[in-house]
Amino acid sequence: MLYIAAGWRIAALRWPIVALNAAMLLSTPVEGTHYLIDMILGLGVALTALALMEVHRRRCAASA
């Protein structure tokens, strides 16, 4: 999720990053390294981090 968020604004990287990330996520449970709940909670952590960074960015912009 963080890779997608980082590359989303760059049009040339957008879909290759989404495809690479999807392949990585699909292979994770097959390899046995993580359970589905690990991936769901990891997504929650990533989205929370992105939301907190957006709040921080807005506060910094407002104080400048």
PDB file of N, CA, C and O in Angstrom:
ATOM      1  N   MET A   1       0.819  -1.191   0.000  1.00  0.00           N
ATOM      2  CA  MET A   1       0.000   0.000   0.000  1.00  0.00           C
ATOM      3  C   MET A   1       0.865   1.257   0.000  1.00  0.00           C
ATOM      4  O   MET A   1       0.561   2.219  -0.694  1.00  0.00           O
ATOM      5  N   LEU A   2       1.928   1.238   0.763  1.00  0.00           N
ATOM      6  CA  LEU A   2       2.797   2.413   0.823  1.00  0.00           C
ATOM      7  C   LEU A   2       3.521   2.633  -0.499  1.00  0.00           C
ATOM      8  O   LEU A   2       3.740   3.778  -0.898  1.00  0.00           O
ATOM      9  N   TYR A   3       3.891   1.562  -1.188  1.00  0.00           N
ATOM     10  CA  TYR A   3       4.493   1.718  -2.510  1.00  0.00           C
ATOM     11  C   TYR A   3       3.511   2.370  -3.479  1.00  0.00           C
ATOM     12  O   TYR A   3       3.885   3.236  -4.262  1.00  0.00           O
ATOM     13  N   ILE A   4       2.270   1.931  -3.436  1.00  0.00           N
ATOM     14  CA  ILE A   4       1.248   2.503  -4.318  1.00  0.00           C
ATOM     15  C   ILE A   4       1.051   3.978  -4.003  1.00  0.00           C
ATOM     16  O   ILE A   4       0.985   4.814  -4.908  1.00  0.00           O
ATOM     17  N   ALA A   5       0.978   4.322  -2.746  1.00  0.00           N
ATOM     18  CA  ALA A   5       0.786   5.718  -2.356  1.00  0.00           C
ATOM     19  C   ALA A   5       1.976   6.577  -2.795  1.00  0.00           C
ATOM     20  O   ALA A   5       1.798   7.709  -3.244  1.00  0.00           O
ATOM     21  N   ALA A   6       3.175   6.025  -2.703  1.00  0.00           N
ATOM     22  CA  ALA A   6       4.372   6.790  -3.073  1.00  0.00           C
ATOM     23  C   ALA A   6       4.462   7.014  -4.580  1.00  0.00           C
ATOM     24  O   ALA A   6       4.873   8.077  -5.030  1.00  0.00           O
ATOM     25  N   GLY A   7       4.066   6.039  -5.364  1.00  0.00           N
ATOM     26  CA  GLY A   7       4.209   6.157  -6.804  1.00  0.00           C
ATOM     27  C   GLY A   7       2.969   6.591  -7.552  1.00  0.00           C
ATOM     28  O   GLY A   7       3.001   6.737  -8.769  1.00  0.00           O
ATOM     29  N   TRP A   8       1.875   6.814  -6.857  1.00  0.00           N
ATOM     30  CA  TRP A   8       0.603   7.092  -7.513  1.00  0.00           C
ATOM     31  C   TRP A   8       0.631   8.364  -8.362  1.00  0.00           C
ATOM     32  O   TRP A   8       0.015   8.423  -9.422  1.00  0.00           O
ATOM     33  N   ARG A   9       1.341   9.376  -7.924  1.00  0.00           N
ATOM     34  CA  ARG A   9       1.350  10.649  -8.647  1.00  0.00           C
ATOM     35  C   ARG A   9       2.223  10.610  -9.900  1.00  0.00           C
ATOM     36  O   ARG A   9       2.161  11.517 -10.715  1.00  0.00           O
ATOM     37  N   ILE A  10       3.036   9.592 -10.051  1.00  0.00           N
ATOM     38  CA  ILE A  10       3.894   9.459 -11.224  1.00  0.00           C
ATOM     39  C   ILE A  10       3.190   8.504 -12.193  1.00  0.00           C
ATOM     40  O   ILE A  10       3.153   7.296 -11.977  1.00  0.00           O
ATOM     41  N   ALA A  11       2.625   9.060 -13.250  1.00  0.00           N
ATOM     42  CA  ALA A  11       1.777   8.286 -14.156  1.00  0.00           C
ATOM     43  C   ALA A  11       2.496   7.072 -14.752  1.00  0.00           C
ATOM     44  O   ALA A  11       1.897   6.008 -14.894  1.00  0.00           O
ATOM     45  N   ALA A  12       3.766   7.215 -15.073  1.00  0.00           N
ATOM     46  CA  ALA A  12       4.505   6.108 -15.684  1.00  0.00           C
ATOM     47  C   ALA A  12       4.726   4.948 -14.711  1.00  0.00           C
ATOM     48  O   ALA A  12       4.886   3.808 -15.129  1.00  0.00           O
ATOM     49  N   LEU A  13       4.723   5.240 -13.423  1.00  0.00           N
ATOM     50  CA  LEU A  13       4.950   4.198 -12.414  1.00  0.00           C
ATOM     51  C   LEU A  13       3.665   3.638 -11.820  1.00  0.00           C
ATOM     52  O   LEU A  13       3.689   2.574 -11.200  1.00  0.00           O
ATOM     53  N   ARG A  14       2.565   4.339 -11.975  1.00  0.00           N
ATOM     54  CA  ARG A  14       1.326   3.992 -11.284  1.00  0.00           C
ATOM     55  C   ARG A  14       0.925   2.534 -11.479  1.00  0.00           C
ATOM     56  O   ARG A  14       0.811   1.776 -10.525  1.00  0.00           O
ATOM     57  N   TRP A  15       0.694   2.123 -12.704  1.00  0.00           N
ATOM     58  CA  TRP A  15       0.174   0.772 -12.931  1.00  0.00           C
ATOM     59  C   TRP A  15       1.224  -0.318 -12.775  1.00  0.00           C
ATOM     60  O   TRP A  15       0.897  -1.410 -12.279  1.00  0.00           O
ATOM     61  N   PRO A  16       2.476  -0.089 -13.133  1.00  0.00           N
ATOM     62  CA  PRO A  16       3.476  -1.125 -12.820  1.00  0.00           C
ATOM     63  C   PRO A  16       3.615  -1.376 -11.317  1.00  0.00           C
ATOM     64  O   PRO A  16       3.765  -2.520 -10.885  1.00  0.00           O
ATOM     65  N   ILE A  17       3.540  -0.319 -10.514  1.00  0.00           N
ATOM     66  CA  ILE A  17       3.632  -0.495  -9.063  1.00  0.00           C
ATOM     67  C   ILE A  17       2.409  -1.235  -8.539  1.00  0.00           C
ATOM     68  O   ILE A  17       2.526  -2.113  -7.679  1.00  0.00           O
ATOM     69  N   VAL A  18       1.223  -0.901  -9.045  1.00  0.00           N
ATOM     70  CA  VAL A  18       0.006  -1.607  -8.616  1.00  0.00           C
ATOM     71  C   VAL A  18       0.108  -3.089  -8.973  1.00  0.00           C
ATOM     72  O   VAL A  18      -0.200  -3.962  -8.150  1.00  0.00           O
ATOM     73  N   ALA A  19       0.569  -3.392 -10.192  1.00  0.00           N
ATOM     74  CA  ALA A  19       0.696  -4.790 -10.615  1.00  0.00           C
ATOM     75  C   ALA A  19       1.727  -5.538  -9.768  1.00  0.00           C
ATOM     76  O   ALA A  19       1.478  -6.676  -9.335  1.00  0.00           O
ATOM     77  N   LEU A  20       2.859  -4.908  -9.524  1.00  0.00           N
ATOM     78  CA  LEU A  20       3.902  -5.537  -8.710  1.00  0.00           C
ATOM     79  C   LEU A  20       3.418  -5.769  -7.284  1.00  0.00           C
ATOM     80  O   LEU A  20       3.638  -6.838  -6.700  1.00  0.00           O
ATOM     81  N   ASN A  21       2.734  -4.796  -6.722  1.00  0.00           N
ATOM     82  CA  ASN A  21       2.218  -4.914  -5.366  1.00  0.00           C
ATOM     83  C   ASN A  21       1.145  -5.999  -5.279  1.00  0.00           C
ATOM     84  O   ASN A  21       1.093  -6.761  -4.309  1.00  0.00           O
ATOM     85  N   ALA A  22       0.277  -6.070  -6.276  1.00  0.00           N
ATOM     86  CA  ALA A  22      -0.765  -7.110  -6.293  1.00  0.00           C
ATOM     87  C   ALA A  22      -0.130  -8.498  -6.363  1.00  0.00           C
ATOM     88  O   ALA A  22      -0.562  -9.424  -5.656  1.00  0.00           O
ATOM     89  N   ALA A  23       0.886  -8.649  -7.212  1.00  0.00           N
ATOM     90  CA  ALA A  23       1.572  -9.943  -7.306  1.00  0.00           C
ATOM     91  C   ALA A  23       2.222 -10.319  -5.985  1.00  0.00           C
ATOM     92  O   ALA A  23       2.163 -11.478  -5.554  1.00  0.00           O
ATOM     93  N   MET A  24       2.823  -9.348  -5.329  1.00  0.00           N
ATOM     94  CA  MET A  24       3.464  -9.605  -4.037  1.00  0.00           C
ATOM     95  C   MET A  24       2.415 -10.014  -2.995  1.00  0.00           C
ATOM     96  O   MET A  24       2.617 -10.970  -2.238  1.00  0.00           O
ATOM     97  N   LEU A  25       1.282  -9.312  -2.968  1.00  0.00           N
ATOM     98  CA  LEU A  25       0.244  -9.638  -1.993  1.00  0.00           C
ATOM     99  C   LEU A  25      -0.378 -11.004  -2.259  1.00  0.00           C
ATOM    100  O   LEU A  25      -0.690 -11.742  -1.324  1.00  0.00           O
ATOM    101  N   LEU A  26      -0.555 -11.354  -3.522  1.00  0.00           N
ATOM    102  CA  LEU A  26      -1.121 -12.664  -3.852  1.00  0.00           C
ATOM    103  C   LEU A  26      -0.168 -13.801  -3.517  1.00  0.00           C
ATOM    104  O   LEU A  26      -0.605 -14.898  -3.189  1.00  0.00           O
ATOM    105  N   SER A  27       1.128 -13.550  -3.605  1.00  0.00           N
ATOM    106  CA  SER A  27       2.098 -14.615  -3.322  1.00  0.00           C
ATOM    107  C   SER A  27       2.363 -14.786  -1.829  1.00  0.00           C
ATOM    108  O   SER A  27       2.848 -15.835  -1.409  1.00  0.00           O
ATOM    109  N   THR A  28       2.048 -13.809  -1.027  1.00  0.00           N
ATOM    110  CA  THR A  28       2.369 -13.868   0.401  1.00  0.00           C
ATOM    111  C   THR A  28       1.709 -15.047   1.116  1.00  0.00           C
ATOM    112  O   THR A  28       2.396 -15.815   1.789  1.00  0.00           O
ATOM    113  N   PRO A  29       0.381 -15.244   1.002  1.00  0.00           N
ATOM    114  CA  PRO A  29      -0.202 -16.399   1.711  1.00  0.00           C
ATOM    115  C   PRO A  29       0.226 -17.741   1.110  1.00  0.00           C
ATOM    116  O   PRO A  29       0.319 -18.735   1.817  1.00  0.00           O
ATOM    117  N   VAL A  30       0.517 -17.773  -0.189  1.00  0.00           N
ATOM    118  CA  VAL A  30       0.939 -19.015  -0.843  1.00  0.00           C
ATOM    119  C   VAL A  30       2.286 -19.476  -0.304  1.00  0.00           C
ATOM    120  O   VAL A  30       2.514 -20.659  -0.081  1.00  0.00           O
ATOM    121  N   GLU A  31       3.172 -18.535  -0.082  1.00  0.00           N
ATOM    122  CA  GLU A  31       4.492 -18.851   0.458  1.00  0.00           C
ATOM    123  C   GLU A  31       4.425 -19.277   1.919  1.00  0.00           C
ATOM    124  O   GLU A  31       5.360 -19.850   2.441  1.00  0.00           O
ATOM    125  N   GLY A  32       3.334 -18.949   2.598  1.00  0.00           N
ATOM    126  CA  GLY A  32       3.185 -19.334   3.994  1.00  0.00           C
ATOM    127  C   GLY A  32       3.871 -18.404   4.974  1.00  0.00           C
ATOM    128  O   GLY A  32       4.028 -18.746   6.145  1.00  0.00           O
ATOM    129  N   THR A  33       4.298 -17.233   4.494  1.00  0.00           N
ATOM    130  CA  THR A  33       5.007 -16.324   5.387  1.00  0.00           C
ATOM    131  C   THR A  33       4.059 -15.498   6.249  1.00  0.00           C
ATOM    132  O   THR A  33       4.464 -15.025   7.306  1.00  0.00           O
ATOM    133  N   HIS A  34       2.826 -15.306   5.806  1.00  0.00           N
ATOM    134  CA  HIS A  34       1.847 -14.541   6.568  1.00  0.00           C
ATOM    135  C   HIS A  34       0.458 -15.120   6.355  1.00  0.00           C
ATOM    136  O   HIS A  34       0.181 -15.749   5.341  1.00  0.00           O
ATOM    137  N   TYR A  35      -0.424 -14.854   7.305  1.00  0.00           N
ATOM    138  CA  TYR A  35      -1.822 -15.213   7.167  1.00  0.00           C
ATOM    139  C   TYR A  35      -2.579 -14.035   6.575  1.00  0.00           C
ATOM    140  O   TYR A  35      -2.085 -12.907   6.549  1.00  0.00           O
ATOM    141  N   LEU A  36      -3.797 -14.276   6.122  1.00  0.00           N
ATOM    142  CA  LEU A  36      -4.619 -13.224   5.534  1.00  0.00           C
ATOM    143  C   LEU A  36      -4.835 -12.084   6.526  1.00  0.00           C
ATOM    144  O   LEU A  36      -4.781 -10.911   6.152  1.00  0.00           O
ATOM    145  N   ILE A  37      -5.038 -12.404   7.790  1.00  0.00           N
ATOM    146  CA  ILE A  37      -5.278 -11.361   8.794  1.00  0.00           C
ATOM    147  C   ILE A  37      -4.055 -10.455   8.939  1.00  0.00           C
ATOM    148  O   ILE A  37      -4.192  -9.254   9.182  1.00  0.00           O
ATOM    149  N   ASP A  38      -2.853 -11.001   8.764  1.00  0.00           N
ATOM    150  CA  ASP A  38      -1.640 -10.171   8.800  1.00  0.00           C
ATOM    151  C   ASP A  38      -1.669  -9.123   7.698  1.00  0.00           C
ATOM    152  O   ASP A  38      -1.305  -7.971   7.909  1.00  0.00           O
ATOM    153  N   MET A  39      -2.110  -9.530   6.531  1.00  0.00           N
ATOM    154  CA  MET A  39      -2.166  -8.621   5.389  1.00  0.00           C
ATOM    155  C   MET A  39      -3.246  -7.557   5.602  1.00  0.00           C
ATOM    156  O   MET A  39      -3.035  -6.383   5.289  1.00  0.00           O
ATOM    157  N   ILE A  40      -4.377  -7.950   6.148  1.00  0.00           N
ATOM    158  CA  ILE A  40      -5.464  -6.992   6.401  1.00  0.00           C
ATOM    159  C   ILE A  40      -5.031  -5.970   7.446  1.00  0.00           C
ATOM    160  O   ILE A  40      -5.230  -4.767   7.286  1.00  0.00           O
ATOM    161  N   LEU A  41      -4.441  -6.442   8.532  1.00  0.00           N
ATOM    162  CA  LEU A  41      -3.987  -5.522   9.575  1.00  0.00           C
ATOM    163  C   LEU A  41      -2.823  -4.651   9.098  1.00  0.00           C
ATOM    164  O   LEU A  41      -2.733  -3.483   9.470  1.00  0.00           O
ATOM    165  N   GLY A  42      -1.958  -5.198   8.258  1.00  0.00           N
ATOM    166  CA  GLY A  42      -0.889  -4.406   7.669  1.00  0.00           C
ATOM    167  C   GLY A  42      -1.440  -3.285   6.805  1.00  0.00           C
ATOM    168  O   GLY A  42      -0.930  -2.161   6.814  1.00  0.00           O
ATOM    169  N   LEU A  43      -2.505  -3.566   6.076  1.00  0.00           N
ATOM    170  CA  LEU A  43      -3.177  -2.529   5.286  1.00  0.00           C
ATOM    171  C   LEU A  43      -3.726  -1.444   6.209  1.00  0.00           C
ATOM    172  O   LEU A  43      -3.597  -0.255   5.925  1.00  0.00           O
ATOM    173  N   GLY A  44      -4.304  -1.857   7.323  1.00  0.00           N
ATOM    174  CA  GLY A  44      -4.814  -0.883   8.293  1.00  0.00           C
ATOM    175  C   GLY A  44      -3.719   0.003   8.862  1.00  0.00           C
ATOM    176  O   GLY A  44      -3.893   1.212   8.991  1.00  0.00           O
ATOM    177  N   VAL A  45      -2.576  -0.594   9.157  1.00  0.00           N
ATOM    178  CA  VAL A  45      -1.434   0.183   9.671  1.00  0.00           C
ATOM    179  C   VAL A  45      -0.948   1.167   8.611  1.00  0.00           C
ATOM    180  O   VAL A  45      -0.684   2.339   8.901  1.00  0.00           O
ATOM    181  N   ALA A  46      -0.849   0.709   7.366  1.00  0.00           N
ATOM    182  CA  ALA A  46      -0.388   1.581   6.283  1.00  0.00           C
ATOM    183  C   ALA A  46      -1.354   2.737   6.056  1.00  0.00           C
ATOM    184  O   ALA A  46      -0.936   3.889   5.906  1.00  0.00           O
ATOM    185  N   LEU A  47      -2.658   2.455   6.038  1.00  0.00           N
ATOM    186  CA  LEU A  47      -3.647   3.522   5.839  1.00  0.00           C
ATOM    187  C   LEU A  47      -3.647   4.506   7.002  1.00  0.00           C
ATOM    188  O   LEU A  47      -3.795   5.710   6.797  1.00  0.00           O
ATOM    189  N   THR A  48      -3.458   4.005   8.214  1.00  0.00           N
ATOM    190  CA  THR A  48      -3.361   4.887   9.372  1.00  0.00           C
ATOM    191  C   THR A  48      -2.136   5.790   9.272  1.00  0.00           C
ATOM    192  O   THR A  48      -2.216   6.992   9.531  1.00  0.00           O
ATOM    193  N   ALA A  49      -1.010   5.220   8.862  1.00  0.00           N
ATOM    194  CA  ALA A  49       0.211   6.015   8.698  1.00  0.00           C
ATOM    195  C   ALA A  49       0.023   7.087   7.628  1.00  0.00           C
ATOM    196  O   ALA A  49       0.430   8.240   7.818  1.00  0.00           O
ATOM    197  N   LEU A  50      -0.615   6.728   6.523  1.00  0.00           N
ATOM    198  CA  LEU A  50      -0.862   7.712   5.467  1.00  0.00           C
ATOM    199  C   LEU A  50      -1.798   8.824   5.949  1.00  0.00           C
ATOM    200  O   LEU A  50      -1.584  10.000   5.643  1.00  0.00           O
ATOM    201  N   ALA A  51      -2.820   8.463   6.703  1.00  0.00           N
ATOM    202  CA  ALA A  51      -3.753   9.467   7.225  1.00  0.00           C
ATOM    203  C   ALA A  51      -3.051  10.403   8.209  1.00  0.00           C
ATOM    204  O   ALA A  51      -3.262  11.619   8.177  1.00  0.00           O
ATOM    205  N   LEU A  52      -2.217   9.844   9.081  1.00  0.00           N
ATOM    206  CA  LEU A  52      -1.489  10.676  10.034  1.00  0.00           C
ATOM    207  C   LEU A  52      -0.498  11.601   9.331  1.00  0.00           C
ATOM    208  O   LEU A  52      -0.326  12.758   9.740  1.00  0.00           O
ATOM    209  N   MET A  53       0.130  11.117   8.280  1.00  0.00           N
ATOM    210  CA  MET A  53       1.040  11.975   7.518  1.00  0.00           C
ATOM    211  C   MET A  53       0.283  13.112   6.833  1.00  0.00           C
ATOM    212  O   MET A  53       0.780  14.233   6.752  1.00  0.00           O
ATOM    213  N   GLU A  54      -0.923  12.847   6.355  1.00  0.00           N
ATOM    214  CA  GLU A  54      -1.733  13.892   5.735  1.00  0.00           C
ATOM    215  C   GLU A  54      -2.146  14.945   6.763  1.00  0.00           C
ATOM    216  O   GLU A  54      -2.105  16.143   6.485  1.00  0.00           O
ATOM    217  N   VAL A  55      -2.516  14.513   7.955  1.00  0.00           N
ATOM    218  CA  VAL A  55      -2.857  15.453   9.032  1.00  0.00           C
ATOM    219  C   VAL A  55      -1.645  16.315   9.370  1.00  0.00           C
ATOM    220  O   VAL A  55      -1.743  17.540   9.504  1.00  0.00           O
ATOM    221  N   HIS A  56      -0.487  15.685   9.489  1.00  0.00           N
ATOM    222  CA  HIS A  56       0.742  16.416   9.794  1.00  0.00           C
ATOM    223  C   HIS A  56       1.076  17.413   8.689  1.00  0.00           C
ATOM    224  O   HIS A  56       1.441  18.560   8.956  1.00  0.00           O
ATOM    225  N   ARG A  57       0.935  16.987   7.431  1.00  0.00           N
ATOM    226  CA  ARG A  57       1.225  17.866   6.302  1.00  0.00           C
ATOM    227  C   ARG A  57       0.317  19.087   6.309  1.00  0.00           C
ATOM    228  O   ARG A  57       0.753  20.217   6.110  1.00  0.00           O
ATOM    229  N   ARG A  58      -0.974  18.877   6.598  1.00  0.00           N
ATOM    230  CA  ARG A  58      -1.922  19.997   6.633  1.00  0.00           C
ATOM    231  C   ARG A  58      -1.629  20.945   7.786  1.00  0.00           C
ATOM    232  O   ARG A  58      -1.747  22.153   7.628  1.00  0.00           O
ATOM    233  N   ARG A  59      -1.247  20.404   8.929  1.00  0.00           N
ATOM    234  CA  ARG A  59      -0.906  21.274  10.067  1.00  0.00           C
ATOM    235  C   ARG A  59       0.330  22.108   9.780  1.00  0.00           C
ATOM    236  O   ARG A  59       0.394  23.276  10.119  1.00  0.00           O
ATOM    237  N   CYS A  60       1.322  21.500   9.149  1.00  0.00           N
ATOM    238  CA  CYS A  60       2.530  22.246   8.794  1.00  0.00           C
ATOM    239  C   CYS A  60       2.236  23.320   7.765  1.00  0.00           C
ATOM    240  O   CYS A  60       2.766  24.427   7.846  1.00  0.00           O
ATOM    241  N   ALA A  61       1.376  23.006   6.794  1.00  0.00           N
ATOM    242  CA  ALA A  61       1.022  23.993   5.772  1.00  0.00           C
ATOM    243  C   ALA A  61       0.223  25.146   6.377  1.00  0.00           C
ATOM    244  O   ALA A  61       0.379  26.299   5.976  1.00  0.00           O
ATOM    245  N   ALA A  62      -0.621  24.842   7.349  1.00  0.00           N
ATOM    246  CA  ALA A  62      -1.450  25.881   7.975  1.00  0.00           C
ATOM    247  C   ALA A  62      -0.610  26.803   8.852  1.00  0.00           C
ATOM    248  O   ALA A  62      -0.915  27.999   8.973  1.00  0.00           O
ATOM    249  N   SER A  63       0.431  26.274   9.463  1.00  0.00           N
ATOM    250  CA  SER A  63       1.251  27.095  10.354  1.00  0.00           C
ATOM    251  C   SER A  63       2.317  27.902   9.611  1.00  0.00           C
ATOM    252  O   SER A  63       2.923  28.788  10.165  1.00  0.00           O
ATOM    253  N   ALA A  64       2.547  27.555   8.345  1.00  0.00           N
ATOM    254  CA  ALA A  64       3.584  28.255   7.569  1.00  0.00           C
ATOM    255  C   ALA A  64       3.094  29.573   6.989  1.00  0.00           C
ATOM    256  O   ALA A  64       2.039  29.936   6.855  1.00  0.00           O
TER     257      ALA A  64
END
